[in-house]
Coordinates of C-alpha atoms and ligand atoms in Angstrom, one line a residue:
Chain A
M1 CA 21.7 -118.4 8.5
S2 CA 24.1 -115.4 8.1
K3 CA 26.7 -114.5 10.7
H4 CA 26.0 -111.4 11.2
V5 CA 22.4 -112.3 13.1
R6 CA 22.9 -111.1 16.5
R7 CA 20.8 -113.3 19.0
Q8 CA 20.2 -111.6 22.7
L9 CA 18.2 -113.3 25.4
H10 CA 15.6 -111.1 27.6
L11 CA 14.9 -111.8 31.1
D12 CA 11.8 -110.2 32.6
P13 CA 12.6 -109.7 36.1
T14 CA 8.8 -109.0 36.9
L15 CA 7.8 -112.5 35.8
C16 CA 11.3 -114.8 36.9
D17 CA 10.3 -117.1 40.1
A18 CA 13.5 -118.4 40.5
H19 CA 13.1 -122.0 38.8
G20 CA 17.1 -121.8 37.5
F21 CA 16.7 -124.1 34.6
C22 CA 18.2 -121.2 32.5
A23 CA 21.7 -121.4 34.5
E24 CA 21.6 -124.9 34.5
L25 CA 21.2 -124.9 30.4
L26 CA 23.4 -121.8 30.0
P27 CA 26.0 -122.0 32.6
D28 CA 28.7 -119.8 30.7
L29 CA 26.0 -116.9 30.4
I30 CA 24.3 -117.2 33.4
D31 CA 24.7 -117.4 37.2
L32 CA 22.1 -117.6 40.0
D33 CA 22.5 -115.0 43.0
E34 CA 22.2 -116.3 46.5
W35 CA 18.6 -116.2 46.2
G36 CA 18.1 -118.3 43.1
Y37 CA 17.5 -115.6 40.8
P38 CA 19.5 -115.5 37.5
V39 CA 22.4 -112.9 37.0
F40 CA 23.6 -112.3 33.7
I41 CA 27.6 -112.7 33.6
A42 CA 27.7 -109.8 31.0
G43 CA 25.2 -107.7 33.2
G44 CA 21.9 -106.3 32.8
L45 CA 18.8 -107.8 31.7
V46 CA 19.7 -108.4 28.3
T47 CA 22.5 -110.5 26.9
D48 CA 24.4 -111.8 23.6
I49 CA 24.0 -115.3 23.0
P50 CA 27.0 -116.6 21.3
E51 CA 26.6 -118.4 17.5
G52 CA 27.0 -121.7 19.5
S53 CA 24.5 -121.4 22.2
A54 CA 21.7 -120.5 20.1
G55 CA 20.3 -124.4 20.6
E56 CA 20.7 -124.0 24.4
A57 CA 19.0 -120.5 24.8
K58 CA 15.9 -121.8 22.6
R59 CA 15.7 -124.5 25.2
A60 CA 15.7 -122.2 27.9
V61 CA 13.2 -120.2 26.8
A62 CA 10.8 -123.1 26.6
A63 CA 11.9 -124.5 29.6
C64 CA 11.3 -121.1 31.8
P65 CA 8.2 -122.3 33.7
V66 CA 6.7 -118.3 33.7
G67 CA 7.6 -117.6 30.2
A68 CA 10.1 -114.8 31.7
L69 CA 12.9 -115.4 28.9
R70 CA 12.5 -114.4 25.5
L71 CA 15.0 -114.6 22.4
T72 CA 15.5 -111.9 19.7
K73 CA 17.1 -111.8 16.9
H74 CA 18.6 -108.6 14.8
A75 CA 20.3 -108.6 11.4
Chain B
M1 CA 18.3 -63.4 42.3
L2 CA 15.0 -63.7 43.2
T3 CA 12.4 -65.1 40.4
H4 CA 9.3 -66.1 41.2
R5 CA 7.3 -67.4 38.0
L6 CA 5.4 -70.6 39.6
L7 CA 4.7 -69.4 42.8
P8 CA 4.0 -65.7 42.8
I9 CA 5.1 -64.1 46.2
D10 CA 2.9 -61.8 48.2
P11 CA 5.2 -58.7 48.7
Q12 CA 3.1 -58.1 52.0
T13 CA 3.7 -61.5 53.4
G14 CA 6.5 -62.4 51.9
R15 CA 4.7 -65.6 50.9
A16 CA 3.7 -67.6 48.1
R17 CA 0.2 -65.9 47.1
D18 CA -2.9 -68.3 47.2
L19 CA -4.4 -68.7 43.6
R20 CA -6.4 -71.4 44.1
S21 CA -9.2 -69.6 42.4
L22 CA -9.6 -69.3 38.5
A23 CA -10.4 -65.4 38.9
A24 CA -7.3 -64.8 41.2
H25 CA -5.0 -67.6 38.5
A26 CA -6.3 -65.8 35.4
A27 CA -5.6 -61.6 36.9
A28 CA -2.1 -63.3 38.1
F29 CA -1.0 -65.2 35.1
G30 CA -3.2 -63.9 32.0
P31 CA -5.1 -65.9 29.9
L32 CA -4.0 -69.1 28.4
P33 CA -3.7 -68.9 24.8
T34 CA -6.0 -71.5 22.5
P35 CA -2.7 -74.0 22.7
P36 CA -1.8 -75.1 19.1
S37 CA -3.4 -78.4 17.9
A38 CA -4.1 -81.0 15.2
A39 CA -7.0 -79.1 14.1
D40 CA -5.8 -76.0 13.2
G41 CA -2.4 -78.2 11.4
H42 CA 0.0 -76.6 13.9
P43 CA 0.0 -79.5 16.7
G44 CA 3.8 -78.8 16.9
A45 CA 4.3 -75.3 17.7
L46 CA 4.4 -76.0 21.4
I47 CA 7.0 -78.7 21.1
E48 CA 8.7 -76.1 19.0
A49 CA 8.8 -74.1 21.7
I50 CA 9.6 -76.3 24.5
A51 CA 12.2 -77.4 22.5
E52 CA 13.7 -73.6 22.5
A53 CA 13.2 -73.4 26.2
R54 CA 15.2 -76.7 27.0
L55 CA 12.4 -77.4 29.6
C56 CA 13.4 -80.9 31.3
G57 CA 11.4 -82.8 33.1
R58 CA 11.1 -81.6 36.8
G59 CA 10.1 -85.3 38.3
G60 CA 13.7 -86.8 38.7
G61 CA 14.9 -87.7 35.4
W62 CA 15.3 -84.1 34.2
F63 CA 15.0 -85.8 30.5
P64 CA 13.9 -83.4 27.5
T65 CA 10.4 -82.7 27.4
A66 CA 10.0 -81.7 24.3
R67 CA 11.5 -85.2 23.1
K68 CA 9.2 -86.9 25.5
M69 CA 6.3 -85.1 23.6
Q70 CA 7.5 -86.0 20.4
A71 CA 8.1 -89.3 21.3
V72 CA 4.3 -89.8 22.4
V73 CA 3.0 -88.2 19.0
D74 CA 5.4 -90.4 16.8
S75 CA 3.9 -93.2 18.6
A76 CA 0.4 -92.7 17.9
A77 CA 1.0 -91.5 14.7
G78 CA 2.6 -94.7 13.9
R79 CA -0.2 -96.7 15.0
R80 CA -2.7 -98.2 12.7
Q81 CA -5.5 -98.1 14.8
R82 CA -7.2 -95.0 15.3
S83 CA -9.7 -95.7 17.5
P84 CA -10.6 -93.3 20.5
G85 CA -9.7 -96.4 22.6
S86 CA -6.2 -95.9 21.4
R87 CA -5.8 -92.2 21.5
P88 CA -2.7 -90.6 23.2
V89 CA -3.1 -89.9 27.3
V90 CA -1.9 -87.3 29.4
I91 CA -1.3 -88.2 33.3
A92 CA 0.0 -85.3 35.5
N93 CA 2.3 -86.9 38.2
A94 CA 1.5 -85.1 41.6
M95 CA 2.4 -88.3 43.7
E96 CA 5.4 -86.9 45.3
G97 CA 6.6 -90.5 46.0
E98 CA 9.8 -89.1 47.8
P99 CA 8.9 -88.5 51.5
A100 CA 11.4 -85.6 51.4
S101 CA 9.7 -83.6 48.6
G102 CA 7.2 -81.0 49.1
K103 CA 6.8 -79.4 46.3
D104 CA 4.3 -81.1 44.4
A105 CA 1.8 -80.0 47.2
V106 CA 2.9 -76.6 47.4
L107 CA 1.8 -76.2 43.5
L108 CA -1.1 -78.2 44.1
A109 CA -2.5 -75.8 47.3
H110 CA -1.0 -72.5 45.6
V111 CA -1.2 -72.5 41.6
P112 CA -3.7 -75.6 40.9
H113 CA -4.7 -73.7 37.7
L114 CA -1.5 -73.3 36.4
I115 CA -0.9 -77.1 36.3
L116 CA -4.2 -77.6 34.6
D117 CA -3.4 -75.2 31.9
G118 CA 0.2 -77.3 31.5
I119 CA -2.4 -80.5 31.3
Q120 CA -4.7 -78.6 28.4
A121 CA -1.2 -77.5 26.6
A122 CA 0.1 -81.0 26.6
A123 CA -3.3 -82.7 25.8
A124 CA -3.7 -80.7 22.8
T125 CA 0.1 -81.1 21.5
V126 CA 0.3 -84.8 22.2
G127 CA -3.8 -85.0 20.8
A128 CA -4.6 -87.1 23.9
T129 CA -8.9 -86.7 24.7
D130 CA -8.1 -88.1 28.1
A131 CA -6.4 -86.3 31.1
Y132 CA -6.0 -87.3 34.5
L133 CA -4.0 -85.5 37.6
A134 CA -2.7 -88.2 39.8
V135 CA -2.4 -87.2 43.8
H136 CA -1.7 -89.9 46.3
R137 CA -4.6 -91.1 48.4
G138 CA -4.9 -89.3 51.4
T139 CA -3.7 -85.7 49.8
P140 CA -4.9 -82.9 52.1
S141 CA -5.4 -80.6 49.0
I142 CA -8.0 -83.1 47.1
D143 CA -11.4 -81.1 48.0
D144 CA -9.7 -77.9 46.6
L145 CA -8.6 -79.9 43.6
D146 CA -12.2 -81.3 42.7
R147 CA -13.4 -77.5 43.2
A148 CA -10.5 -76.1 40.4
I149 CA -11.1 -78.6 38.2
A150 CA -15.1 -78.5 38.4
E151 CA -14.6 -74.7 37.7
R152 CA -12.7 -75.0 34.5
R153 CA -16.1 -76.3 32.0
S154 CA -15.1 -74.6 29.1
D155 CA -11.7 -76.8 28.7
P156 CA -11.7 -78.6 25.6
V157 CA -10.1 -81.8 27.6
R158 CA -11.8 -83.2 30.8
V159 CA -9.6 -83.8 33.8
E160 CA -9.9 -86.7 36.3
L161 CA -8.6 -86.6 39.7
I162 CA -7.1 -90.1 40.7
T163 CA -5.6 -91.3 43.8
P164 CA -3.2 -94.0 43.7
P165 CA -1.8 -95.4 46.8
A166 CA 1.0 -93.4 48.9
R167 CA 3.3 -96.0 48.1
Y168 CA 7.0 -94.9 46.8
V169 CA 7.1 -96.8 43.4
A170 CA 3.4 -96.2 42.6
S171 CA 5.2 -92.4 41.2
E172 CA 7.1 -94.0 38.8
E173 CA 5.7 -93.5 35.4
S174 CA 4.8 -97.2 34.6
A175 CA 3.3 -97.5 37.7
L176 CA 1.3 -94.6 37.2
A177 CA 0.1 -95.8 33.8
H178 CA -0.6 -99.3 35.1
W179 CA -2.9 -97.9 38.1
A180 CA -4.7 -95.4 35.8
G181 CA -5.5 -98.2 33.6
D182 CA -5.7 -101.7 35.4
G183 CA -5.7 -100.4 39.1
S184 CA -2.6 -101.8 40.2
A185 CA 0.3 -99.1 40.8
T186 CA 3.3 -101.6 40.4
P187 CA 5.5 -100.6 37.5
V188 CA 5.7 -102.6 34.6
Y189 CA 8.5 -104.0 33.0
G190 CA 9.4 -103.7 29.1
D191 CA 6.7 -101.6 27.8
R192 CA 7.5 -97.7 27.9
P193 CA 4.7 -95.6 28.5
F194 CA 5.1 -93.2 25.8
E195 CA 4.5 -96.2 23.2
R196 CA 2.2 -98.3 25.5
G197 CA 1.3 -96.8 28.9
M198 CA -2.5 -96.9 30.2
N199 CA -4.2 -99.5 28.6
G200 CA -1.7 -99.8 25.8
R201 CA -2.4 -96.0 24.6
P202 CA 0.8 -93.5 24.2
T203 CA 1.0 -92.3 27.5
L204 CA 2.7 -88.8 28.8
V205 CA 3.7 -88.8 32.2
Q206 CA 5.0 -85.8 33.2
N207 CA 5.9 -84.2 36.7
V208 CA 3.2 -81.4 37.8
E209 CA 6.0 -78.6 37.9
T210 CA 7.1 -79.8 34.5
L211 CA 3.5 -79.3 33.4
A212 CA 3.1 -75.4 35.6
H213 CA 6.0 -74.7 33.5
L214 CA 4.5 -75.5 29.9
G215 CA 1.5 -73.5 31.3
L216 CA 3.9 -70.4 31.2
I217 CA 5.7 -71.3 27.7
A218 CA 2.5 -71.6 26.6
R219 CA 1.9 -67.8 27.6
H220 CA 5.5 -66.7 27.2
G221 CA 7.3 -68.8 24.6
G222 CA 10.1 -70.5 24.9
A223 CA 12.9 -67.8 24.7
W224 CA 11.4 -66.3 27.6
F225 CA 11.9 -69.4 29.7
A226 CA 15.2 -69.8 28.9
E227 CA 16.4 -66.6 29.8
V228 CA 17.2 -67.4 33.3
G229 CA 18.9 -70.4 34.5
D230 CA 21.7 -72.4 33.5
A231 CA 22.6 -73.0 29.9
Q232 CA 22.1 -76.6 29.8
A233 CA 18.7 -77.0 31.9
P234 CA 17.3 -73.3 32.0
G235 CA 14.0 -71.7 33.7
T236 CA 13.6 -71.7 37.2
T237 CA 13.1 -74.9 39.3
L238 CA 11.5 -76.0 42.9
V239 CA 14.0 -77.3 45.5
T240 CA 12.6 -78.4 48.8
V241 CA 15.1 -77.8 51.4
G242 CA 15.4 -79.3 54.6
G243 CA 17.1 -80.7 57.8
R244 CA 19.3 -78.5 59.7
V245 CA 18.2 -75.4 57.9
R246 CA 16.6 -72.3 59.7
Q247 CA 13.4 -72.1 57.7
P248 CA 12.7 -75.3 56.0
G249 CA 10.4 -75.1 53.4
V250 CA 10.3 -75.1 49.3
I251 CA 11.8 -72.5 47.1
E252 CA 11.6 -71.6 43.5
V253 CA 15.1 -70.4 42.1
P254 CA 16.6 -70.1 38.6
T255 CA 18.6 -73.3 37.8
G256 CA 22.6 -73.1 38.4
T257 CA 22.2 -70.9 41.3
P258 CA 24.8 -72.0 44.0
V259 CA 23.9 -74.3 46.8
S260 CA 25.4 -72.1 49.6
E261 CA 22.8 -69.7 47.8
L262 CA 19.6 -72.0 48.3
L263 CA 20.8 -72.7 52.0
A264 CA 20.8 -69.1 52.7
R265 CA 17.9 -68.4 51.3
C266 CA 16.3 -70.9 53.6
G267 CA 17.9 -69.0 56.5
D268 CA 21.2 -70.7 56.1
V269 CA 22.3 -74.0 58.2
D270 CA 21.8 -74.1 61.9
G271 CA 24.9 -76.0 63.1
P272 CA 27.5 -78.0 61.7
V273 CA 26.4 -80.2 58.6
E274 CA 28.8 -83.0 57.3
G275 CA 26.9 -84.4 54.4
F276 CA 23.6 -83.5 52.4
L277 CA 21.2 -85.7 51.0
T278 CA 20.3 -84.7 47.5
G279 CA 17.5 -86.3 45.1
G280 CA 15.6 -87.8 47.7
Y281 CA 15.9 -91.7 49.0
G282 CA 16.6 -92.6 45.5
G283 CA 19.2 -90.2 45.1
A284 CA 23.0 -89.6 46.5
W285 CA 24.7 -88.4 49.6
V286 CA 27.4 -85.4 49.1
A287 CA 30.1 -84.4 51.6
S288 CA 29.5 -80.8 52.2
E289 CA 32.2 -79.1 51.3
A290 CA 32.2 -80.6 47.8
L291 CA 28.3 -79.4 47.3
W292 CA 28.4 -75.9 49.2
S293 CA 29.9 -73.9 46.1
A294 CA 28.4 -76.0 43.6
E295 CA 25.4 -75.0 41.0
W296 CA 22.3 -76.3 41.6
A297 CA 21.7 -78.2 37.8
P298 CA 21.8 -81.4 36.7
A299 CA 25.3 -81.9 35.6
Q300 CA 27.0 -79.9 38.2
V301 CA 25.6 -81.3 41.0
R302 CA 26.1 -84.7 39.4
E303 CA 29.9 -83.5 39.1
A304 CA 29.9 -83.0 42.6
G305 CA 28.4 -86.6 43.4
G306 CA 24.9 -86.0 43.7
V307 CA 21.8 -85.8 42.0
I308 CA 18.9 -83.2 41.8
G309 CA 16.2 -85.7 41.3
A310 CA 12.9 -84.2 42.1
G311 CA 14.5 -81.1 44.0
I312 CA 15.8 -82.1 47.3
L313 CA 18.5 -80.8 49.3
W314 CA 18.5 -82.3 52.8
A315 CA 21.3 -80.7 55.4
L316 CA 21.9 -83.8 57.8
D317 CA 22.7 -82.8 61.2
A318 CA 26.3 -83.5 62.3
G319 CA 24.9 -84.5 65.6
I320 CA 22.7 -87.3 64.5
C321 CA 24.5 -90.8 63.1
P322 CA 24.3 -90.9 59.6
L323 CA 24.3 -94.8 59.6
H324 CA 21.3 -94.7 61.8
E325 CA 19.4 -92.6 59.0
I326 CA 20.8 -94.6 56.3
A327 CA 19.6 -98.0 57.6
R328 CA 16.2 -96.5 58.6
V329 CA 15.6 -95.4 55.2
A330 CA 16.8 -98.4 53.6
T331 CA 14.6 -100.4 55.6
Y332 CA 11.6 -98.0 54.6
M333 CA 12.8 -98.7 50.8
A334 CA 12.7 -102.2 51.3
G335 CA 9.6 -102.0 52.6
E336 CA 8.2 -100.1 49.8
S337 CA 9.1 -102.7 47.1
A338 CA 6.7 -103.9 44.7
G339 CA 7.8 -107.8 45.3
Q340 CA 7.7 -108.4 41.5
C341 CA 11.6 -108.7 40.9
G342 CA 13.8 -110.9 43.2
P343 CA 16.8 -108.6 43.6
C344 CA 14.5 -106.3 45.1
R345 CA 12.5 -108.3 47.0
F346 CA 15.1 -110.4 48.7
G347 CA 18.2 -108.1 47.8
L348 CA 17.0 -104.8 49.7
P349 CA 16.1 -106.2 53.0
S350 CA 18.9 -108.5 53.5
V351 CA 20.9 -104.7 52.9
A352 CA 18.7 -103.2 55.4
D353 CA 19.0 -105.7 58.3
D354 CA 23.1 -105.6 57.8
L355 CA 22.8 -101.5 57.6
T356 CA 20.8 -102.0 60.7
D357 CA 23.6 -103.9 62.8
L358 CA 26.3 -101.4 61.4
A359 CA 23.9 -98.4 62.8
R360 CA 24.1 -100.5 66.1
A361 CA 28.1 -100.8 65.6
T362 CA 27.5 -104.7 65.8
S363 CA 29.3 -105.3 62.7
T364 CA 32.2 -106.8 61.5
R365 CA 34.5 -105.8 58.0
E366 CA 32.8 -109.1 56.6
D367 CA 29.7 -107.7 57.3
L368 CA 30.6 -104.5 55.5
A369 CA 31.8 -106.5 53.0
R370 CA 28.9 -108.4 52.2
I371 CA 26.6 -105.2 52.1
N372 CA 28.5 -104.1 49.3
A373 CA 28.8 -106.9 47.4
R374 CA 24.8 -107.3 47.4
L375 CA 24.7 -103.6 46.5
A376 CA 26.5 -104.4 43.6
L377 CA 24.2 -107.3 43.0
V378 CA 20.7 -105.3 43.0
V379 CA 21.6 -102.7 40.3
N380 CA 20.4 -103.0 36.8
R381 CA 18.4 -106.3 37.5
G382 CA 14.6 -104.6 38.8
G383 CA 11.8 -104.0 36.7
C384 CA 12.3 -100.7 37.7
K385 CA 15.0 -98.1 39.3
H386 CA 13.7 -98.7 42.8
P387 CA 16.6 -101.2 43.5
D388 CA 19.3 -98.7 41.7
G389 CA 18.1 -95.6 43.5
T390 CA 18.2 -97.4 47.0
A391 CA 21.4 -98.7 46.4
R392 CA 23.0 -95.5 45.5
F393 CA 21.5 -93.9 48.6
I394 CA 23.4 -96.4 50.6
G395 CA 26.7 -96.7 48.7
T396 CA 27.1 -93.1 48.5
G397 CA 26.0 -92.6 52.2
L398 CA 28.7 -95.6 52.9
T399 CA 31.5 -93.2 51.0
V400 CA 30.5 -89.7 52.3
F401 CA 30.5 -91.5 55.8
S402 CA 33.0 -93.6 55.8
E403 CA 34.5 -92.3 58.9
E404 CA 31.8 -92.7 60.9
V405 CA 31.6 -96.3 59.6
A406 CA 35.0 -97.2 60.4
E407 CA 33.9 -95.9 64.0
H408 CA 31.0 -98.3 64.2
L409 CA 33.5 -101.2 63.1
R410 CA 35.1 -100.3 66.1
G411 CA 32.0 -100.5 68.3
G412 CA 31.7 -96.5 68.5
C413 CA 29.6 -94.4 67.2
S414 CA 30.3 -90.3 67.3
A415 CA 26.5 -89.2 67.2
S416 CA 26.4 -86.6 70.0
R417 CA 22.3 -87.3 70.4
T418 CA 19.9 -89.5 69.6
G419 CA 17.1 -89.1 67.0
N420 CA 15.7 -89.0 63.6
S421 CA 16.0 -86.7 60.9
L422 CA 14.9 -88.1 57.4
P423 CA 11.2 -88.2 57.3
I424 CA 9.6 -91.9 57.1
P425 CA 5.9 -92.4 56.0
Q426 CA 5.1 -96.1 57.4
V427 CA 7.5 -98.8 57.6
R428 CA 6.1 -101.7 56.0
K429 CA 7.4 -105.5 56.1
S430 CA 9.6 -106.0 53.0
P431 CA 7.2 -107.8 50.9
V432 CA 7.7 -111.9 50.5
K433 CA 5.5 -112.3 47.5
R434 CA 4.4 -110.5 44.7
A435 CA 2.6 -106.9 45.6
G436 CA -0.9 -107.4 46.5
K437 CA -3.9 -105.5 47.4
D438 CA -1.8 -102.3 49.2
F439 CA -0.9 -101.5 45.6
R440 CA -4.7 -101.0 44.6
Ligands
SF4_501 S1 14.0 -120.4 34.1 FE1 12.5 -118.6 34.0 S2 12.2 -118.7 36.2 FE2 13.8 -119.7 36.5 S3 15.3 -118.3 36.7 FE3 15.4 -118.6 34.7 S4 14.0 -116.8 33.8 FE4 13.8 -117.5 36.2
SF4_502 S1 12.5 -103.5 41.1 FE1 11.1 -103.8 42.8 S2 10.2 -101.8 42.8 FE2 10.8 -102.4 40.7 S3 9.6 -104.0 39.7 FE3 10.8 -105.0 40.5 S4 10.4 -105.3 42.2 FE4 8.7 -103.7 41.8

């Protein structure tokens, strides 16, 4: 895999139900707000995934019970 | 300068003329040239004229209309499937979601055929076979509009009148496309209407003022349009002027007209005014002295700290407590959440409750800090910009009226009168779950 690949995690806020698994798996990237909803620490609804966290990000996508998370890869 | 393009004035009465009948409309504006279309090989001619006009969308975003229409054309051209069910759609937005706005209603009541001309021109340009005119349920002019549409039997594209529920976010463009397709007026996250709008079709959603301008550009061209107004966003525009002015109402002015002149057109302010609300409940408050000399054009109003949005200028009576007004509107906006996104559904009501306490002068410094922290937390996290606009309305208000905030933290209030100023249609409870039948 080339190191120029940019992985991003996308959150659909209209689907998210505050189950919080994503923040457990990616604590460096995701906080939970006072109502239990994920906050991307870098802001917004799309966040860059560092190389070392790609596995956890995939697991977070699979763990989200409502399919609110999506991963994209751009060269 | 008095320039009446969209709303011709009767010299006798000084009021906008009633051009609801097709005959009166044709006599006032002249015939609509057959819009260039895909059939005659020049579908792009009108887009070129709009680009030359530098027409920007009057629904609130002031996005270049030519670019938006081109995006619909490109999205349709890029599709492999060309069945009628995937052809572009035009939705004319006359929802008037902002409670303090009156311009859509004025256009519908005086020049419905100019809007319908714009719809025909837009439909021909993007190759749409279906077009809709969206007015909120309960709009008084519905029968007149039915009649106007029925008068135009020879139009190439049939226009259907649709009536989504009168909810604040129902006028957001993805919500309108959603309603037209699936009958639910909730915003849709992710898909952009020009790519995947109504039933997945490329969808052009345009405010009816924008479409009325289009009806004139189709007649007179882009250079004519740009003859008046601000250099970056030329033409005329409608402004709803309200609050503490002698003659509140909707006026048509060239963009770039100084705010002081807009107010003079409405009989001037009628007493002391410390702050103006610009752009509506998703807009921004500006201190009087900062706005007074500014020109009413997107960049200049932004520089003064405001936002034109759908063209709302509200002079808040200095005798009324601004924090009371901010809390009322915040409570209304919290109740207008579609209940889909956590920060909107939980964040807005919690801020509105704290603002209500602040307005009652029962808050502490910590309470104020919590308001500000939560405002920062609701921005950029919703499926649509409802929380962002609401946060801007509240945040700018707390800054512009910071002296009043300080007074309230001391337990006082300097309002000389009680009472309400800003119009609130109906306050609903904040949704505890996703929007249900009241968005259908
Ligand atoms: S796991 Fe899914 S539902 Fe749970 S907080 Fe994360 S995105 Fe939301
Ligand atoms: S931000 Fe609020 S209004 Fe917008 S989609 Fe989410 S819940 Fe609905």
